[in-house]
Amino acid sequence: MTVYSGPVFDMAVDQFNVIADHLEIPCDERERILQPKRAITVSCPIHRDDGTISVFEGYRVQHLLTMGPTKGGTRFAPTVDIGEVAALAIWMSWKCALVGLPYGGAKGGVNVDVSQISKRELEALSRRYMQEMIPFVGPRTDVMAPDMGTNEQVMAWFMDTYSMYQGQTVTEIVTGKPVFSGGTLGRREATGRGVAHLARRVMDVLGIKPVGATAVIQGFGNVGSYAALVLHQLGLKVIAVSDHTGALHDAKGLDIPALMKHASTHGSIAGFSNELTFDPAEVLTLACDVLVPAALERTIDGGVAENLKCRVLAEGANGPTTPEADRVLEKRKEIFLIPDILCNSGGVVVSYFEWVQDLQQLFWEEEEVMRREYQILDRAFDHMLARSRADRIPHRTAAMAIGVEKVRAAKATRGLFP
Ligand code: GLU
């Protein structure tokens, strides 16, 4: 038992133990690699619009300080707790190591339902959270980014709050900012683009032609919506989409650009169409070529895994598949898994580009951002596939083994202080 214990953290531990067994890491070394280095809990009081005061609990977990600064998003959601944030921080470490970024993993969050607070209250909460975090973060210490429930505007408030305390503009303190406030071109689209790019690569491997193939997307936030858009542009029919309000299904393919417009105006897919309404519980098990879970963690359990009818499982979300489901998928060789730490890594890859551009004050064209993003994803994909084939291990085990091995080697060469 640790302060982090709970279903999501326990899942990260279970996954790590599979890798540690595969790599034959001695027991006394395992805790050093897995245990988060720092965890911060803060209380964030804000004035409500009705004149009362509410206090929200905020967290930041910095898992790994060995590789350079820590890096990871900030989640604003009612499900957030310290264990979930710790698990997400650990996954960020394996993700950054797998794709070769000079970062350890971190994650932050505030337990809040953003649909229940006003824009002014969201600004107050964002600023207070960042202000409470100032002693623990910095451009060379820990660099925040968006995640579920946060966006470019929240990043701009984080950056402004930090900068006001420094007495100068410090754009490199967060990534995922608006382009005109030190953000990079291509960050908003980066995660979804990366998911679609890798799904496309797998379709090539499997001999599936994109035009006329089908896709299903669970979650229509930043990741799900841009993955859907790029798959749609590649010629796939996106036959179903769901979000927290419900689901839509159209065997002829949904009009994704129109749905994105609707979702950005209304905040969700609700109200887009009455005729196309569908049961969200059925979305994951629809027959399709590409399935993209892009919502919360642990949505694909053992039972769902038995019933999946996709050819490619492209994990846009972090941790959507439970270890029990992994054991089912191991037997279902007809499903090609692109594991989360690879599949959604386009986001942090372009965050890294944003940080580099901010540090250098030299900004790139969008084509340059995309070219370099795809180059990194392709290289990591090739490594994962080669490792999976060489060691005869599932794709997730291969991807995580590459990440864990790099972390282990860095810790071993730096040694133990003092
Ligand atoms: N929150 C995103 C993730 O889970 C992005 C992190 C980042 O850009 O630093 O990968």
CSV table of C-alpha atoms and ligand atoms in Angstrom, one decimal:
chain,number,residue,atom,x,y,z
A,1,MET,CA,0.0,0.0,0.0
A,2,THR,CA,1.2,3.5,-0.8
A,3,VAL,CA,-0.6,6.9,-0.8
A,4,TYR,CA,-1.2,6.3,-4.5
A,5,SER,CA,-2.9,2.9,-4.2
A,6,GLY,CA,-6.1,2.6,-6.2
A,7,PRO,CA,-7.3,1.0,-9.5
A,8,VAL,CA,-5.3,3.2,-11.9
A,9,PHE,CA,-2.0,3.2,-9.9
A,10,ASP,CA,-2.3,-0.5,-9.3
A,11,MET,CA,-2.7,-0.9,-13.1
A,12,ALA,CA,0.5,1.0,-13.7
A,13,VAL,CA,2.3,-1.2,-11.1
A,14,ASP,CA,0.9,-4.4,-12.7
A,15,GLN,CA,2.1,-3.3,-16.1
A,16,PHE,CA,5.5,-2.4,-14.8
A,17,ASN,CA,5.9,-5.8,-13.1
A,18,VAL,CA,5.3,-7.5,-16.5
A,19,ILE,CA,8.1,-5.5,-18.0
A,20,ALA,CA,10.4,-5.9,-15.0
A,21,ASP,CA,9.9,-9.7,-15.1
A,22,HIS,CA,10.6,-9.7,-18.9
A,23,LEU,CA,13.8,-7.6,-18.4
A,24,GLU,CA,14.7,-9.7,-15.2
A,25,ILE,CA,15.1,-6.5,-13.1
A,26,PRO,CA,16.1,-7.5,-9.6
A,27,CYS,CA,13.4,-6.7,-7.0
A,28,ASP,CA,15.5,-4.1,-5.1
A,29,GLU,CA,16.0,-2.1,-8.3
A,30,ARG,CA,12.3,-2.1,-9.2
A,31,GLU,CA,11.1,0.3,-6.5
A,32,ARG,CA,13.8,2.8,-7.4
A,33,ILE,CA,12.5,2.9,-11.0
A,34,LEU,CA,8.8,2.8,-10.3
A,35,GLN,CA,8.2,4.9,-7.1
A,36,PRO,CA,7.4,8.6,-8.0
A,37,LYS,CA,10.1,10.9,-6.8
A,38,ARG,CA,7.9,13.8,-5.6
A,39,ALA,CA,4.2,14.4,-5.1
A,40,ILE,CA,2.6,17.7,-4.2
A,41,THR,CA,-0.9,18.3,-2.9
A,42,VAL,CA,-2.2,21.9,-2.8
A,43,SER,CA,-5.5,23.5,-1.8
A,44,CYS,CA,-6.7,26.0,-4.3
A,45,PRO,CA,-9.3,28.4,-2.8
A,46,ILE,CA,-11.2,30.7,-5.2
A,47,HIS,CA,-14.0,33.3,-5.0
A,48,ARG,CA,-17.1,31.9,-6.6
A,49,ASP,CA,-19.4,34.1,-8.7
A,50,ASP,CA,-22.0,34.1,-5.9
A,51,GLY,CA,-19.5,35.6,-3.4
A,52,THR,CA,-18.8,32.4,-1.5
A,53,ILE,CA,-15.3,30.6,-1.4
A,54,SER,CA,-14.7,27.1,-2.6
A,55,VAL,CA,-11.5,25.1,-2.1
A,56,PHE,CA,-10.3,22.6,-4.8
A,57,GLU,CA,-7.7,20.0,-4.3
A,58,GLY,CA,-4.8,20.0,-6.8
A,59,TYR,CA,-1.9,17.6,-7.3
A,60,ARG,CA,1.4,17.3,-9.2
A,61,VAL,CA,3.4,14.1,-9.3
A,62,GLN,CA,7.0,14.2,-10.7
A,63,HIS,CA,7.9,10.6,-11.3
A,64,LEU,CA,11.5,10.7,-12.6
A,65,LEU,CA,14.1,13.4,-12.2
A,66,THR,CA,17.0,11.4,-13.8
A,67,MET,CA,16.6,12.3,-17.4
A,68,GLY,CA,16.2,16.1,-17.3
A,69,PRO,CA,13.1,18.2,-16.5
A,70,THR,CA,9.8,16.4,-15.9
A,71,LYS,CA,7.1,16.8,-18.4
A,72,GLY,CA,3.4,16.2,-18.5
A,73,GLY,CA,-0.1,17.5,-18.7
A,74,THR,CA,-2.6,18.9,-16.2
A,75,ARG,CA,-6.0,17.3,-15.9
A,76,PHE,CA,-9.1,19.1,-14.6
A,77,ALA,CA,-11.7,16.4,-14.0
A,78,PRO,CA,-14.0,15.2,-11.2
A,79,THR,CA,-12.3,11.8,-11.3
A,80,VAL,CA,-8.8,13.1,-10.5
A,81,ASP,CA,-7.0,11.8,-7.4
A,82,ILE,CA,-3.3,11.4,-6.4
A,83,GLY,CA,-3.2,7.8,-7.5
A,84,GLU,CA,-4.5,8.5,-11.0
A,85,VAL,CA,-2.1,11.4,-11.4
A,86,ALA,CA,0.9,9.2,-10.2
A,87,ALA,CA,0.0,6.5,-12.7
A,88,LEU,CA,-0.3,9.1,-15.5
A,89,ALA,CA,3.1,10.5,-14.5
A,90,ILE,CA,4.7,7.0,-14.6
A,91,TRP,CA,3.3,6.4,-18.1
A,92,MET,CA,4.7,9.8,-19.2
A,93,SER,CA,8.2,8.6,-18.2
A,94,TRP,CA,8.0,5.4,-20.3
A,95,LYS,CA,6.5,7.5,-23.2
A,96,CYS,CA,9.2,10.2,-23.2
A,97,ALA,CA,11.9,7.5,-22.9
A,98,LEU,CA,10.4,5.4,-25.7
A,99,VAL,CA,10.4,8.3,-28.2
A,100,GLY,CA,13.7,9.7,-27.0
A,101,LEU,CA,12.8,13.0,-25.3
A,102,PRO,CA,15.1,14.4,-22.6
A,103,TYR,CA,12.4,14.4,-20.0
A,104,GLY,CA,11.1,12.3,-17.0
A,105,GLY,CA,7.4,12.0,-16.6
A,106,ALA,CA,5.1,14.2,-14.5
A,107,LYS,CA,1.3,14.8,-14.3
A,108,GLY,CA,-0.9,17.2,-12.5
A,109,GLY,CA,-4.5,17.6,-11.9
A,110,VAL,CA,-7.3,19.3,-10.0
A,111,ASN,CA,-10.4,17.5,-8.8
A,112,VAL,CA,-13.1,19.7,-10.4
A,113,ASP,CA,-16.0,19.4,-12.8
A,114,VAL,CA,-15.2,22.2,-15.3
A,115,SER,CA,-18.8,22.1,-16.7
A,116,GLN,CA,-20.0,23.3,-13.2
A,117,ILE,CA,-17.8,26.4,-13.0
A,118,SER,CA,-17.9,29.7,-15.0
A,119,LYS,CA,-15.1,30.9,-17.2
A,120,ARG,CA,-14.1,33.5,-14.6
A,121,GLU,CA,-14.0,30.8,-11.9
A,122,LEU,CA,-11.9,28.5,-14.3
A,123,GLU,CA,-9.4,31.4,-14.7
A,124,ALA,CA,-9.2,31.9,-11.0
A,125,LEU,CA,-8.7,28.2,-10.4
A,126,SER,CA,-6.0,27.9,-13.1
A,127,ARG,CA,-4.1,30.9,-11.8
A,128,ARG,CA,-4.3,29.7,-8.2
A,129,TYR,CA,-3.2,26.2,-9.1
A,130,MET,CA,-0.1,27.5,-11.0
A,131,GLN,CA,0.7,30.0,-8.2
A,132,GLU,CA,0.7,27.2,-5.6
A,133,MET,CA,3.0,25.1,-7.9
A,134,ILE,CA,5.6,27.9,-8.4
A,135,PRO,CA,8.1,26.5,-5.9
A,136,PHE,CA,8.0,23.1,-7.6
A,137,VAL,CA,8.0,23.8,-11.3
A,138,GLY,CA,10.3,25.7,-13.8
A,139,PRO,CA,11.4,25.5,-17.4
A,140,ARG,CA,14.4,23.3,-16.3
A,141,THR,CA,12.5,21.5,-13.5
A,142,ASP,CA,9.0,20.6,-14.6
A,143,VAL,CA,7.1,21.8,-17.7
A,144,MET,CA,3.3,21.5,-17.7
A,145,ALA,CA,0.9,20.9,-20.7
A,146,PRO,CA,-2.8,20.4,-21.4
A,147,ASP,CA,-4.6,17.2,-20.7
A,148,MET,CA,-8.3,16.3,-20.2
A,149,GLY,CA,-10.3,19.3,-19.1
A,150,THR,CA,-7.6,21.9,-19.9
A,151,ASN,CA,-6.7,23.7,-23.1
A,152,GLU,CA,-4.7,26.5,-24.7
A,153,GLN,CA,-6.5,29.2,-22.7
A,154,VAL,CA,-5.7,27.4,-19.4
A,155,MET,CA,-2.0,27.1,-20.5
A,156,ALA,CA,-1.9,30.9,-21.3
A,157,TRP,CA,-3.2,31.6,-17.8
A,158,PHE,CA,-0.6,29.3,-16.3
A,159,MET,CA,2.2,31.0,-18.3
A,160,ASP,CA,0.9,34.5,-17.4
A,161,THR,CA,0.7,33.7,-13.7
A,162,TYR,CA,4.2,32.2,-13.6
A,163,SER,CA,5.6,35.1,-15.7
A,164,MET,CA,4.0,37.8,-13.4
A,165,TYR,CA,5.9,36.3,-10.4
A,166,GLN,CA,9.2,36.2,-12.4
A,167,GLY,CA,8.8,39.7,-13.6
A,168,GLN,CA,9.4,38.6,-17.2
A,169,THR,CA,7.6,36.5,-19.8
A,170,VAL,CA,8.6,32.9,-19.4
A,171,THR,CA,6.9,31.1,-22.3
A,172,GLU,CA,8.9,27.9,-21.8
A,173,ILE,CA,7.2,27.1,-18.5
A,174,VAL,CA,4.3,25.4,-20.2
A,175,THR,CA,3.5,23.9,-23.6
A,176,GLY,CA,0.3,23.7,-25.5
A,177,LYS,CA,-0.1,27.5,-25.4
A,178,PRO,CA,-1.9,29.6,-28.0
A,179,VAL,CA,0.4,30.2,-31.0
A,180,PHE,CA,0.4,33.9,-30.5
A,181,SER,CA,1.5,33.4,-26.8
A,182,GLY,CA,4.6,31.4,-27.6
A,183,GLY,CA,2.9,28.2,-28.7
A,184,THR,CA,4.0,26.2,-31.7
A,185,LEU,CA,2.1,25.5,-34.9
A,186,GLY,CA,0.8,22.0,-34.9
A,187,ARG,CA,0.6,21.3,-31.2
A,188,ARG,CA,-3.2,21.4,-31.0
A,189,GLU,CA,-3.5,18.8,-33.8
A,190,ALA,CA,-0.3,16.8,-32.7
A,191,THR,CA,-1.8,14.0,-30.6
A,192,GLY,CA,-4.7,13.2,-33.0
A,193,ARG,CA,-2.5,13.5,-36.0
A,194,GLY,CA,0.0,11.1,-34.5
A,195,VAL,CA,-2.7,8.6,-33.7
A,196,ALA,CA,-4.0,8.7,-37.3
A,197,HIS,CA,-0.5,8.5,-38.7
A,198,LEU,CA,0.4,5.4,-36.8
A,199,ALA,CA,-3.0,3.8,-37.6
A,200,ARG,CA,-2.3,4.5,-41.2
A,201,ARG,CA,1.1,2.8,-40.9
A,202,VAL,CA,-0.5,-0.3,-39.4
A,203,MET,CA,-3.1,-0.4,-42.1
A,204,ASP,CA,-0.2,-0.5,-44.6
A,205,VAL,CA,1.3,-3.4,-42.7
A,206,LEU,CA,-2.0,-5.3,-42.7
A,207,GLY,CA,-2.9,-4.4,-46.3
A,208,ILE,CA,-6.0,-2.4,-45.4
A,209,LYS,CA,-6.8,0.4,-48.0
A,210,PRO,CA,-7.8,3.6,-46.1
A,211,VAL,CA,-10.4,4.7,-48.7
A,212,GLY,CA,-13.7,3.0,-47.6
A,213,ALA,CA,-12.2,1.5,-44.4
A,214,THR,CA,-14.1,2.2,-41.2
A,215,ALA,CA,-13.1,3.9,-37.9
A,216,VAL,CA,-14.8,4.3,-34.5
A,217,ILE,CA,-13.8,6.9,-32.0
A,218,GLN,CA,-14.5,6.9,-28.2
A,219,GLY,CA,-14.1,10.4,-26.9
A,220,PHE,CA,-14.3,13.6,-28.9
A,221,GLY,CA,-12.0,15.9,-27.0
A,222,ASN,CA,-8.8,17.3,-28.5
A,223,VAL,CA,-7.3,13.8,-29.2
A,224,GLY,CA,-10.4,12.0,-30.5
A,225,SER,CA,-11.6,14.9,-32.7
A,226,TYR,CA,-8.3,15.4,-34.5
A,227,ALA,CA,-7.7,11.7,-34.9
A,228,ALA,CA,-11.2,11.4,-36.4
A,229,LEU,CA,-10.6,14.4,-38.7
A,230,VAL,CA,-7.3,13.0,-40.1
A,231,LEU,CA,-8.7,9.5,-40.6
A,232,HIS,CA,-11.7,11.1,-42.4
A,233,GLN,CA,-9.3,13.1,-44.6
A,234,LEU,CA,-7.4,9.9,-45.4
A,235,GLY,CA,-10.7,8.5,-46.8
A,236,LEU,CA,-11.9,6.3,-43.9
A,237,LYS,CA,-15.5,6.4,-42.9
A,238,VAL,CA,-15.8,7.4,-39.2
A,239,ILE,CA,-19.0,5.3,-38.5
A,240,ALA,CA,-19.3,6.1,-34.8
A,241,VAL,CA,-18.2,8.7,-32.3
A,242,SER,CA,-19.0,9.0,-28.5
A,243,ASP,CA,-18.3,11.5,-25.8
A,244,HIS,CA,-19.5,12.0,-22.2
A,245,THR,CA,-23.0,13.0,-23.4
A,246,GLY,CA,-23.7,10.1,-25.7
A,247,ALA,CA,-22.9,8.6,-29.1
A,248,LEU,CA,-23.6,8.9,-32.8
A,249,HIS,CA,-23.6,6.2,-35.5
A,250,ASP,CA,-23.8,6.4,-39.3
A,251,ALA,CA,-22.8,3.4,-41.4
A,252,LYS,CA,-22.3,5.8,-44.3
A,253,GLY,CA,-19.7,7.8,-42.3
A,254,LEU,CA,-20.2,10.9,-40.1
A,255,ASP,CA,-19.5,14.4,-41.3
A,256,ILE,CA,-16.5,14.9,-39.1
A,257,PRO,CA,-15.7,18.5,-40.0
A,258,ALA,CA,-19.3,19.5,-39.3
A,259,LEU,CA,-19.3,17.5,-36.0
A,260,MET,CA,-16.0,19.2,-34.9
A,261,LYS,CA,-17.6,22.6,-35.6
A,262,HIS,CA,-20.7,21.6,-33.6
A,263,ALA,CA,-18.6,20.3,-30.7
A,264,SER,CA,-16.5,23.4,-30.5
A,265,THR,CA,-19.6,25.6,-30.4
A,266,HIS,CA,-21.7,23.5,-28.0
A,267,GLY,CA,-18.9,21.8,-25.9
A,268,SER,CA,-20.0,18.3,-26.9
A,269,ILE,CA,-21.6,16.2,-29.6
A,270,ALA,CA,-25.0,16.4,-28.0
A,271,GLY,CA,-27.7,17.9,-30.3
A,272,PHE,CA,-25.8,17.2,-33.5
A,273,SER,CA,-28.4,14.8,-34.8
A,274,ASN,CA,-31.4,12.9,-33.4
A,275,GLU,CA,-31.6,10.2,-36.1
A,276,LEU,CA,-28.0,9.1,-35.6
A,277,THR,CA,-28.1,8.7,-31.8
A,278,PHE,CA,-26.6,5.4,-30.6
A,279,ASP,CA,-25.9,3.6,-27.4
A,280,PRO,CA,-22.5,4.7,-26.1
A,281,ALA,CA,-22.0,1.3,-24.3
A,282,GLU,CA,-21.9,-0.4,-27.8
A,283,VAL,CA,-19.4,1.9,-29.4
A,284,LEU,CA,-16.2,0.0,-28.4
A,285,THR,CA,-17.5,-3.3,-29.7
A,286,LEU,CA,-18.7,-2.1,-33.1
A,287,ALA,CA,-17.2,-3.9,-36.1
A,288,CYS,CA,-14.6,-1.6,-37.7
A,289,ASP,CA,-11.1,-1.5,-39.1
A,290,VAL,CA,-9.6,1.1,-36.7
A,291,LEU,CA,-10.9,1.6,-33.1
A,292,VAL,CA,-9.5,4.7,-31.2
A,293,PRO,CA,-10.3,4.8,-27.5
A,294,ALA,CA,-9.6,8.5,-26.7
A,295,ALA,CA,-11.4,9.0,-23.4
A,296,LEU,CA,-10.6,7.9,-19.9
A,297,GLU,CA,-8.4,5.1,-18.7
A,298,ARG,CA,-9.6,1.5,-18.1
A,299,THR,CA,-12.6,1.5,-20.6
A,300,ILE,CA,-11.5,-1.7,-22.2
A,301,ASP,CA,-11.6,-4.5,-19.6
A,302,GLY,CA,-11.4,-8.2,-20.2
A,303,GLY,CA,-15.1,-8.6,-21.3
A,304,VAL,CA,-14.9,-5.7,-23.8
A,305,ALA,CA,-11.6,-7.1,-25.1
A,306,GLU,CA,-13.2,-10.5,-25.8
A,307,ASN,CA,-15.9,-8.6,-27.8
A,308,LEU,CA,-13.7,-6.2,-29.8
A,309,LYS,CA,-14.3,-6.4,-33.6
A,310,CYS,CA,-11.6,-4.1,-34.8
A,311,ARG,CA,-8.4,-4.9,-36.8
A,312,VAL,CA,-6.4,-2.0,-35.3
A,313,LEU,CA,-6.6,-0.8,-31.7
A,314,ALA,CA,-5.1,2.7,-31.6
A,315,GLU,CA,-4.9,3.9,-28.0
A,316,GLY,CA,-5.4,7.7,-28.1
A,317,ALA,CA,-6.1,7.8,-24.3
A,318,ASN,CA,-3.6,7.0,-21.6
A,319,GLY,CA,-4.3,3.6,-20.0
A,320,PRO,CA,-7.5,2.7,-21.8
A,321,THR,CA,-6.8,-1.1,-21.6
A,322,THR,CA,-6.6,-3.0,-18.4
A,323,PRO,CA,-4.0,-5.7,-17.7
A,324,GLU,CA,-6.8,-8.3,-17.8
A,325,ALA,CA,-7.8,-7.1,-21.3
A,326,ASP,CA,-4.1,-7.2,-22.3
A,327,ARG,CA,-4.1,-10.9,-21.5
A,328,VAL,CA,-7.1,-11.4,-23.7
A,329,LEU,CA,-5.5,-9.4,-26.5
A,330,GLU,CA,-2.4,-11.5,-26.3
A,331,LYS,CA,-4.5,-14.4,-27.6
A,332,ARG,CA,-6.4,-12.3,-30.2
A,333,LYS,CA,-3.5,-12.0,-32.6
A,334,GLU,CA,-5.9,-10.7,-35.3
A,335,ILE,CA,-6.0,-7.3,-33.5
A,336,PHE,CA,-3.0,-5.1,-34.0
A,337,LEU,CA,-2.5,-3.0,-30.8
A,338,ILE,CA,-0.7,0.4,-31.0
A,339,PRO,CA,0.0,0.9,-27.2
A,340,ASP,CA,-0.8,4.3,-25.6
A,341,ILE,CA,2.7,5.4,-24.8
A,342,LEU,CA,3.5,5.2,-28.5
A,343,CYS,CA,0.1,5.9,-30.1
A,344,ASN,CA,-0.6,9.2,-28.3
A,345,SER,CA,3.0,10.4,-27.9
A,346,GLY,CA,2.7,12.9,-30.8
A,347,GLY,CA,1.4,15.3,-28.2
A,348,VAL,CA,4.4,15.4,-26.0
A,349,VAL,CA,6.7,15.2,-29.0
A,350,VAL,CA,5.3,18.4,-30.3
A,351,SER,CA,5.3,19.8,-26.8
A,352,TYR,CA,9.0,19.2,-26.8
A,353,PHE,CA,9.3,21.1,-30.0
A,354,GLU,CA,7.4,24.0,-28.5
A,355,TRP,CA,9.8,24.0,-25.5
A,356,VAL,CA,12.8,24.0,-27.8
A,357,GLN,CA,11.4,26.8,-29.9
A,358,ASP,CA,10.6,28.9,-26.8
A,359,LEU,CA,14.1,28.4,-25.4
A,360,GLN,CA,15.7,29.3,-28.7
A,361,GLN,CA,13.1,32.0,-29.7
A,362,LEU,CA,13.2,30.5,-33.1
A,363,PHE,CA,9.9,29.3,-34.5
A,364,TRP,CA,9.3,26.6,-37.1
A,365,GLU,CA,6.8,26.2,-40.0
A,366,GLU,CA,4.0,23.8,-39.5
A,367,GLU,CA,5.4,21.4,-42.2
A,368,GLU,CA,8.6,21.2,-40.2
A,369,VAL,CA,6.8,20.4,-37.0
A,370,MET,CA,4.8,17.6,-38.7
A,371,ARG,CA,7.8,16.2,-40.6
A,372,ARG,CA,9.8,15.9,-37.4
A,373,GLU,CA,6.8,14.6,-35.4
A,374,TYR,CA,6.2,11.8,-38.0
A,375,GLN,CA,9.9,11.0,-38.1
A,376,ILE,CA,10.1,10.4,-34.4
A,377,LEU,CA,6.8,8.4,-34.4
A,378,ASP,CA,8.0,6.2,-37.3
A,379,ARG,CA,11.3,5.5,-35.6
A,380,ALA,CA,9.6,4.5,-32.3
A,381,PHE,CA,7.1,2.4,-34.2
A,382,ASP,CA,9.9,0.5,-36.0
A,383,HIS,CA,11.7,-0.1,-32.7
A,384,MET,CA,8.6,-1.4,-31.0
A,385,LEU,CA,7.8,-3.7,-33.8
A,386,ALA,CA,11.3,-5.1,-34.2
A,387,ARG,CA,11.5,-5.6,-30.4
A,388,SER,CA,8.1,-7.3,-30.3
A,389,ARG,CA,9.2,-9.7,-33.1
A,390,ALA,CA,12.7,-10.4,-31.7
A,391,ASP,CA,11.5,-11.1,-28.1
A,392,ARG,CA,8.1,-12.6,-29.1
A,393,ILE,CA,6.3,-10.3,-26.8
A,394,PRO,CA,3.1,-8.2,-27.1
A,395,HIS,CA,3.4,-4.6,-28.5
A,396,ARG,CA,2.8,-3.0,-25.1
A,397,THR,CA,5.4,-5.1,-23.4
A,398,ALA,CA,7.9,-4.2,-26.2
A,399,ALA,CA,7.1,-0.4,-26.1
A,400,MET,CA,7.3,-0.3,-22.3
A,401,ALA,CA,10.5,-2.4,-22.2
A,402,ILE,CA,12.3,0.0,-24.5
A,403,GLY,CA,11.2,2.9,-22.2
A,404,VAL,CA,12.0,1.2,-18.9
A,405,GLU,CA,15.4,0.0,-20.2
A,406,LYS,CA,16.5,3.5,-21.0
A,407,VAL,CA,15.4,4.8,-17.6
A,408,ARG,CA,17.2,1.9,-15.9
A,409,ALA,CA,20.4,2.5,-17.9
A,410,ALA,CA,20.3,6.2,-17.1
A,411,LYS,CA,19.9,5.5,-13.3
A,412,ALA,CA,22.6,2.9,-13.4
A,413,THR,CA,25.2,5.2,-15.1
A,414,ARG,CA,24.4,8.2,-12.9
A,415,GLY,CA,24.6,6.0,-9.8
A,416,LEU,CA,23.0,6.5,-6.4
A,417,PHE,CA,23.7,9.8,-4.6
A,418,PRO,CA,25.4,10.2,-2.1
B,1,GLU,N1,-1.1,15.3,-21.6
B,1,GLU,C1,-0.5,14.8,-22.8
B,1,GLU,C2,-0.1,13.3,-22.6
B,1,GLU,O1,-0.7,12.6,-21.8
B,1,GLU,C3,0.6,15.7,-23.3
B,1,GLU,C4,1.7,15.9,-22.3
B,1,GLU,C5,2.7,17.0,-22.8
B,1,GLU,O2,2.5,17.5,-23.9
B,1,GLU,O3,3.6,17.3,-22.1
B,1,GLU,O4,0.8,12.8,-23.2
